[in-house]
Short mmCIF file of C-alpha atoms in Angstrom, two decimals:
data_model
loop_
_atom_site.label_atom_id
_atom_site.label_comp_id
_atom_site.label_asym_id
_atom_site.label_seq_id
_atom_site.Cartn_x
_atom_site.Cartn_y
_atom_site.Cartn_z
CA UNK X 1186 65.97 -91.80 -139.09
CA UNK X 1187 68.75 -93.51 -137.67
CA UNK X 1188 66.56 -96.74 -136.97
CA UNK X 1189 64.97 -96.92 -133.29
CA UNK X 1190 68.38 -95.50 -131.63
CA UNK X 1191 68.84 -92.56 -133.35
CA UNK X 1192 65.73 -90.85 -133.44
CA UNK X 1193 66.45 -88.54 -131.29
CA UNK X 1194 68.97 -86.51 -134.23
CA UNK X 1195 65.51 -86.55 -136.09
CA UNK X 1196 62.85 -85.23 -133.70
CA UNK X 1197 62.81 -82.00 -135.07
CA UNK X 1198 63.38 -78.95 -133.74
CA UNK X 1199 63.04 -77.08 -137.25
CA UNK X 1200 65.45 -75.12 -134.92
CA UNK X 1201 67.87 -77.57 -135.53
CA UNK X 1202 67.16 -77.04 -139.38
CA UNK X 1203 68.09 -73.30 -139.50
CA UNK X 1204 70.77 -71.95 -140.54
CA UNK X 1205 73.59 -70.96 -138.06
CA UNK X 1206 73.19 -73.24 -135.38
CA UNK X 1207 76.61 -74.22 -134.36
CA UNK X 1208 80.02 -72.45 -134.75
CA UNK X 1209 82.74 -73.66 -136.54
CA UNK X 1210 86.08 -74.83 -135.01
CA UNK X 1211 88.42 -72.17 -134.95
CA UNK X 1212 91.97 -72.72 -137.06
CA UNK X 1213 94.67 -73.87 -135.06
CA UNK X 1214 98.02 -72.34 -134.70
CA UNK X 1215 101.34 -72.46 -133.63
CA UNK X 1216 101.55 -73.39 -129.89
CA UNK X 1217 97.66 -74.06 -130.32
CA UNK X 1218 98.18 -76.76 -132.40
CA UNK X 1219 101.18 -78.71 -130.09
CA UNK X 1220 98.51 -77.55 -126.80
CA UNK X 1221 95.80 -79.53 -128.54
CA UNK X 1222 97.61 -83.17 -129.04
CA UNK X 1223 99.08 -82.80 -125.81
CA UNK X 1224 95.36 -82.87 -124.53
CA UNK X 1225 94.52 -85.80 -126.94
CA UNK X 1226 97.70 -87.77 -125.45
CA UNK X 1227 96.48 -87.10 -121.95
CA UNK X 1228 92.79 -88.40 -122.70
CA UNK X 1229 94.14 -91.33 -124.31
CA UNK X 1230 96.95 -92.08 -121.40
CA UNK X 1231 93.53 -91.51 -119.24
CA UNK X 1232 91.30 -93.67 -121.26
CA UNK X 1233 94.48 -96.35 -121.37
CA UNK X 1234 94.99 -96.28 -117.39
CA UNK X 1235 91.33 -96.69 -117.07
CA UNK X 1236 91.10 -99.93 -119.32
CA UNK X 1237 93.80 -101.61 -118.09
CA UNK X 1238 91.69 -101.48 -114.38
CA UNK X 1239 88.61 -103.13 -116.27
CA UNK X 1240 87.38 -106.66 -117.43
CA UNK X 1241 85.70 -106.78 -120.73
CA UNK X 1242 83.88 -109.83 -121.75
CA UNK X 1243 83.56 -109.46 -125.52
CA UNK X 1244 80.69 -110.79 -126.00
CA UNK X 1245 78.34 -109.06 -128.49
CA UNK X 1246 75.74 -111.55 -128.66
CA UNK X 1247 75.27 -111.54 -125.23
CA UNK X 1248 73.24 -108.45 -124.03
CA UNK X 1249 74.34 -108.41 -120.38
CA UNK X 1250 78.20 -108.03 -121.77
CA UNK X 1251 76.80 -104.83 -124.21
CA UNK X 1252 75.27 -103.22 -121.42
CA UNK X 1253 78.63 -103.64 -119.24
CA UNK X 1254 80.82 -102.82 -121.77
CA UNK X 1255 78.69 -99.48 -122.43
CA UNK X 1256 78.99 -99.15 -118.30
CA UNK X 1257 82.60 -99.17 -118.80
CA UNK X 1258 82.75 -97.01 -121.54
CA UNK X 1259 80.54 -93.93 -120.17
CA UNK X 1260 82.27 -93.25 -117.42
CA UNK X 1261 85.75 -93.28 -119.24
CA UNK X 1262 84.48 -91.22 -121.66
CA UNK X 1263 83.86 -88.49 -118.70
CA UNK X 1264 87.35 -89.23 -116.76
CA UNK X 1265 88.64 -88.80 -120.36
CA UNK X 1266 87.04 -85.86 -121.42
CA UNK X 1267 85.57 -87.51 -124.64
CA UNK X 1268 82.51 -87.16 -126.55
CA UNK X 1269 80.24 -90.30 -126.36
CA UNK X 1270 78.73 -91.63 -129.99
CA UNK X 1271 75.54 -89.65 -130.00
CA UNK X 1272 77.56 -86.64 -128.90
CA UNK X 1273 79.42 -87.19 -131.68
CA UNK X 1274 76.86 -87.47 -134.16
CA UNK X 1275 76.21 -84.46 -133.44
CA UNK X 1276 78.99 -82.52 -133.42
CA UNK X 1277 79.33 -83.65 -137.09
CA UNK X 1278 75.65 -82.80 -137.89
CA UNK X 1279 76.82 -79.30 -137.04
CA UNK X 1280 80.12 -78.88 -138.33
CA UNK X 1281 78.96 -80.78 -141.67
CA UNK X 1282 75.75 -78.47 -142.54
CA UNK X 1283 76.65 -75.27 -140.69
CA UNK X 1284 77.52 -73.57 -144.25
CA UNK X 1285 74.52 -75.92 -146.15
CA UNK X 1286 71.74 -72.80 -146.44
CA UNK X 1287 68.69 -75.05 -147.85
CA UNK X 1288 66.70 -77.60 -145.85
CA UNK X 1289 66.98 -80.58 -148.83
CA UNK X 1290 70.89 -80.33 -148.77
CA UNK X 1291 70.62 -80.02 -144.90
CA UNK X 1292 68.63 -83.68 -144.88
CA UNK X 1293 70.65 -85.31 -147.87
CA UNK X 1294 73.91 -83.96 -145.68
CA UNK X 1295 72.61 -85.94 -142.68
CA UNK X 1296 71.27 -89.05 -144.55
CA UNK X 1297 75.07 -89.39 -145.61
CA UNK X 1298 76.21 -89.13 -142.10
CA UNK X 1299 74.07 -91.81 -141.34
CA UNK X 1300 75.25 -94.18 -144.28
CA UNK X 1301 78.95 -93.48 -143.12
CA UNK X 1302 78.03 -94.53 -139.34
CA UNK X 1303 76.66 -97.86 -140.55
CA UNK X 1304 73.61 -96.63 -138.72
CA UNK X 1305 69.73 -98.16 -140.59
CA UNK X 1306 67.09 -96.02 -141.37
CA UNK X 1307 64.29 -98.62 -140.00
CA UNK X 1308 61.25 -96.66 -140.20
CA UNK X 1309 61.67 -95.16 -143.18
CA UNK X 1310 61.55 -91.70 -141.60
CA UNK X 1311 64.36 -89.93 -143.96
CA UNK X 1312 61.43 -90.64 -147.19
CA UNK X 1313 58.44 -89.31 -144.93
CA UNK X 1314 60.61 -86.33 -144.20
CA UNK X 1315 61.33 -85.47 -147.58
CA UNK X 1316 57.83 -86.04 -148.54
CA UNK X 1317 56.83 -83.67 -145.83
CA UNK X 1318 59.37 -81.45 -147.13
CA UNK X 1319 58.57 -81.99 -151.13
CA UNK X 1320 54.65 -80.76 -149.75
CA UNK X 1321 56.05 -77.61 -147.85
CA UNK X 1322 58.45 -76.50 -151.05
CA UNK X 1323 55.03 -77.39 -153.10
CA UNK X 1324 53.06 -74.86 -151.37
CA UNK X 1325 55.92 -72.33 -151.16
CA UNK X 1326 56.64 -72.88 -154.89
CA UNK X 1327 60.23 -72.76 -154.63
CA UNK X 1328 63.12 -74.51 -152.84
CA UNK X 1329 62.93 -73.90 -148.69
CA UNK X 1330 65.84 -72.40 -147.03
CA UNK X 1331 66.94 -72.43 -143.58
CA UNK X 1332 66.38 -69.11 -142.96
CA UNK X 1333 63.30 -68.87 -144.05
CA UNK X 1334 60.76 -68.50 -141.06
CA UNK X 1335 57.61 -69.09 -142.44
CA UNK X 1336 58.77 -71.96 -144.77
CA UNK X 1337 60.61 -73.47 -141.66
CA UNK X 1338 57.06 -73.41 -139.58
CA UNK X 1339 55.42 -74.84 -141.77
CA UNK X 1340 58.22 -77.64 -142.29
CA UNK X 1341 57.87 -78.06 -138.49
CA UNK X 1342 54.26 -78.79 -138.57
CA UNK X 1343 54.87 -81.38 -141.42
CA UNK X 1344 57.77 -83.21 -139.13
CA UNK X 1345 55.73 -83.32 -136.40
CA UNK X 1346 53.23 -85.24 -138.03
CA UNK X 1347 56.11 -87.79 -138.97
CA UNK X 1348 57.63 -87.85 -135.56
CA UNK X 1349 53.74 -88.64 -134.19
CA UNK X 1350 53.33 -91.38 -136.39
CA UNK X 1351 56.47 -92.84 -135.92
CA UNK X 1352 55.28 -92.53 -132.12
CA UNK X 1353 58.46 -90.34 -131.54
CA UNK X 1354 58.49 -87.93 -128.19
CA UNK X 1355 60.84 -85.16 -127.64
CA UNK X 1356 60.86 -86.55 -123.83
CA UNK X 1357 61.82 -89.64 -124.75
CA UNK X 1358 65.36 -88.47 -126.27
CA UNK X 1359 67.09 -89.69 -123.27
CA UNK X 1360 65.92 -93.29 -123.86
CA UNK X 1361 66.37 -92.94 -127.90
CA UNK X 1362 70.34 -91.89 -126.80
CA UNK X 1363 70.83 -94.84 -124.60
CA UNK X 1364 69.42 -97.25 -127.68
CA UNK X 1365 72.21 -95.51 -129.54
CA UNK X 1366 74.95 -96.08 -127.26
CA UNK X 1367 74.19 -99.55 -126.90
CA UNK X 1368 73.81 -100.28 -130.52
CA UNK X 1369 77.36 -98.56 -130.53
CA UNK X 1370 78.55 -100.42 -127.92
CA UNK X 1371 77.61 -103.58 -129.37
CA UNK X 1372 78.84 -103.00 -132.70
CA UNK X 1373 82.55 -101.97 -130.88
CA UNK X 1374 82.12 -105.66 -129.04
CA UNK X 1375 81.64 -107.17 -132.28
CA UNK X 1376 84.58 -105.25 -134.04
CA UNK X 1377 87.03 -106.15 -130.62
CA UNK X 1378 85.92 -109.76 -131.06
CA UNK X 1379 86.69 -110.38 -134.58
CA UNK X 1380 90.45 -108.84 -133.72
CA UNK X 1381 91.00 -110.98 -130.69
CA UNK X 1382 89.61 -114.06 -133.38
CA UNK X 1383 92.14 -113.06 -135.95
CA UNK X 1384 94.81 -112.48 -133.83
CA UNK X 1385 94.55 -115.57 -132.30
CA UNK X 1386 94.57 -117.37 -135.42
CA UNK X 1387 97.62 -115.62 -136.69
CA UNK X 1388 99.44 -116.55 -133.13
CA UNK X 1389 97.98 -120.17 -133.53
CA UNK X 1390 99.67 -120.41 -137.40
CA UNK X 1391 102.84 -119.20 -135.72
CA UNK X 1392 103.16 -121.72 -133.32
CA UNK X 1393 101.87 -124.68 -136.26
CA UNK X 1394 104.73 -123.31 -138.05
CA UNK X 1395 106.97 -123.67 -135.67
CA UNK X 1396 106.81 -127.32 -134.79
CA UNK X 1397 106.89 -127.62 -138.62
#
């Protein structure tokens, strides 16, 4: 589990767990390839125009300047075309463990997706789920695989105890996403304010050196 704000990547479909969900991106090509950054450019001459029209207060100790910064950045990611945080996530969740065929590999593949983010498993929910899944392979007596229907019921039943305990509701995903894009946001505001610190002390040792 992604703490509180990402729980929604670990309410569990087992759907989710088998394998083939997802395609992979197709190879690009010749005039596909120069098509594709000319798209980028334009979302990022998009996102650009749309920034320059905003106030940010960078703020991210202040919770009234996360949740306007995330205002500002939802929108822009639609007139942009781009893929908010949690939308993200999970794009990478598929592209990462579309080829991974058992469910252990599937989990350790998405625990290190969760490292890279900088994202805090809370709860404790990635342990419960490999317990869960250390009972199912138990009573299968051999590894589980994606594919495997029965195994993958059964592995269902065992995350559904987690997700109850944790108190964890498949209707509540909208809520767990917006947790997620604030944390996000936040953690941007924080990034944003230690550049505008260091590049004002770099401008402020300029100008000392000058009157040197």
């Amino acid at each position: 589990m992604l703490g509180s704000v990402l729980r929604s990547e670990y309410v569990v479909p087992a759907r989710s767990f088998a394998k083939g969900v997802g395609s992979p991106p197709t190879a690009l090509k010749g005039d596909v390839v120069e098509g594709y950054f000319l798209e980028v450019k334009k979302k990022f001459e998009t996102a650009i125009g749309v920034l320059r029209k905003e106030k940010i207060t960078i703020d991210p100790n202040d919770p009234t300047a996360v949740a306007e910064y995330d205002k500002v950045m939802k929108p822009l990611g639609k007139k942009a075309d781009l893929l908010s945080e949690s939308q993200r996530i999970k794009y990478t969740i598929e592209t990462r463990t579309q080829d991974i065929s058992d469910v252990r590999s599937y989990l350790l593949a998405l625990k290190d997706i969760r490292v890279k983010r900088g994202l805090v498993d809370e709860l404790g929910a990635e342990a419960m789920m490999m317990d869960g899944l250390d009972k199912v392979e138990k009573e299968l007596k051999k590894p589980l695989p994606r594919n495997d229907k029965k195994g993958m019921a059964l592995l269902k039943e065992e995350f559904d105890k987690v997700n109850q305990k944790l108190g964890i509701r498949k209707e509540d995903l909208p809520k767990y996403e917006e947790q997620l894009e604030l944390k996000i946001a936040k953690a941007q505001l924080e990034e944003l304010k230690k550049d505008a610190v260091e590049a004002m002390d770099t401008q402020k040792k300029r100008e000392e050196f000058k009157d040197e």
